[in-house]
Amino acid sequence: MSVCFQQKPAVVSSAAPREETDLRPLPPGWRSYTSPEGLRYYVNSCSKETTWRRPSLSAEVPQRPLARQSSSPYANGCHSSSRTSLTEAADVALRRPTMSKRPPGSVSPARRQIREVKETKITINCVTFPLPGGSPEQQLLKPNEWSYCDYFWTDKKDPQGTTSVAGFEVLLQKQLKGKQMQKEMSEFIHERIKIEEEYAKNLSKLSLSPLAAQDEGTLGEAWTQLKKSLHDEAEVHLKFSNKLHSEVEKPLLTFRCDNFKKDLKKYDHHIADLRKQLASRYASVEKSRRALADRQKDLEVKTQQLEIKISNKTEEDIKKARRKSTQAGDDLMRCVDLYNQTQCKWFEEMVTTSMELEKLEVERIEWIQQHLRQYTTLRHETDMFNQSTVEPVDKLLQNVDPGRDRELWVKENNTGDVRPVDMDI
């Protein structure tokens, strides 16, 4: 499953109930309810009888039993139905089914409806998502921003497909990788500082070299200034290295170094705990679903025994089976409610925490950008100062005059201006 999965945990709502057009009062003991599918049904609170047909005020007429048309709620996100309606819907689903015959292999409308509900959703690691194309397209929380909170809901499989990593874990790994990159950048700048310091040391040492120190005249002056410029350049590079340490290396190294990893662990543990709770709630839903199916099957068997009148105790057994089925339905509704509440809590925490991680990543990048710009600024300043150290050398080199140098040298070193003459015989 790709990590860039923008669909979020499914959120469903009950269908709008159909308005009851018959406003006549119901017989004593009867109440009307609306199923999650929007269908009207009636329950006798005394006899526990349930029917789709509206009871009349006339003499009691056997009502058509309520077929298992209401589907058991499927754990599919933040269910918007109230607690009461869910319980009542479960109670309806557990009443005596009709015994009408169907062609072999056919599926009842109720079961077909349940199947259609389930086929619109998929459960991945105990989180329920809508199937692609199975429901209206979900809106992004932050459109056109490629925000973390829209794309890391499912798990990411490794290239071999043997293991998977939770989407939130991918975000945490991104933060840790960013921290490591920041540390490596600081180490890089440190190496650059060492080069500058070594370079400054060698320049300073070279500026003291006695080589060509005896050159004279205007050229000698230019040579002396050139060696002095090396000493000045060494000072410039030494200052550059010191500023790199205080204004670039140290800020990169110390940025979020105190409690950053501890904070990430807190985020990780918090989301992981919610996922564990969600898995536990999901297991409870599945267990309650199986228990409900068993109770319904038991009720159906006893109902068939009543049809053929196997035992006088069958009627009492059916009442017990109905009570157990109703209890199983209530248990399932309760488990579904708890699951949906936990999934909603996990959803909210995922959105909040992923946006916090997104904010931290933006701050990290902007911090590094700021100090790398400081590096380029210092580098330009160093080039400017280096240029200033060679400007006096340029001026002296422009004033080098071989004729003047020769004149000075001759004046200092001549042996006399009397020239030789021819010898007489």
CSV table of C-alpha atoms in Angstrom, one decimal, residues 16 80 96 179 287 381 387 423:
chain,number,residue,atom,x,y,z
A,16,ALA,CA,-32.3,10.3,6.5
A,80,SER,CA,-22.9,9.6,13.5
A,96,ARG,CA,-37.6,-13.7,14.3
A,179,LYS,CA,18.4,15.9,12.3
A,287,LYS,CA,-15.6,-10.9,18.6
A,381,GLU,CA,33.6,39.3,3.0
A,387,GLN,CA,41.5,41.7,-2.2
A,423,MET,CA,98.5,52.6,-23.2
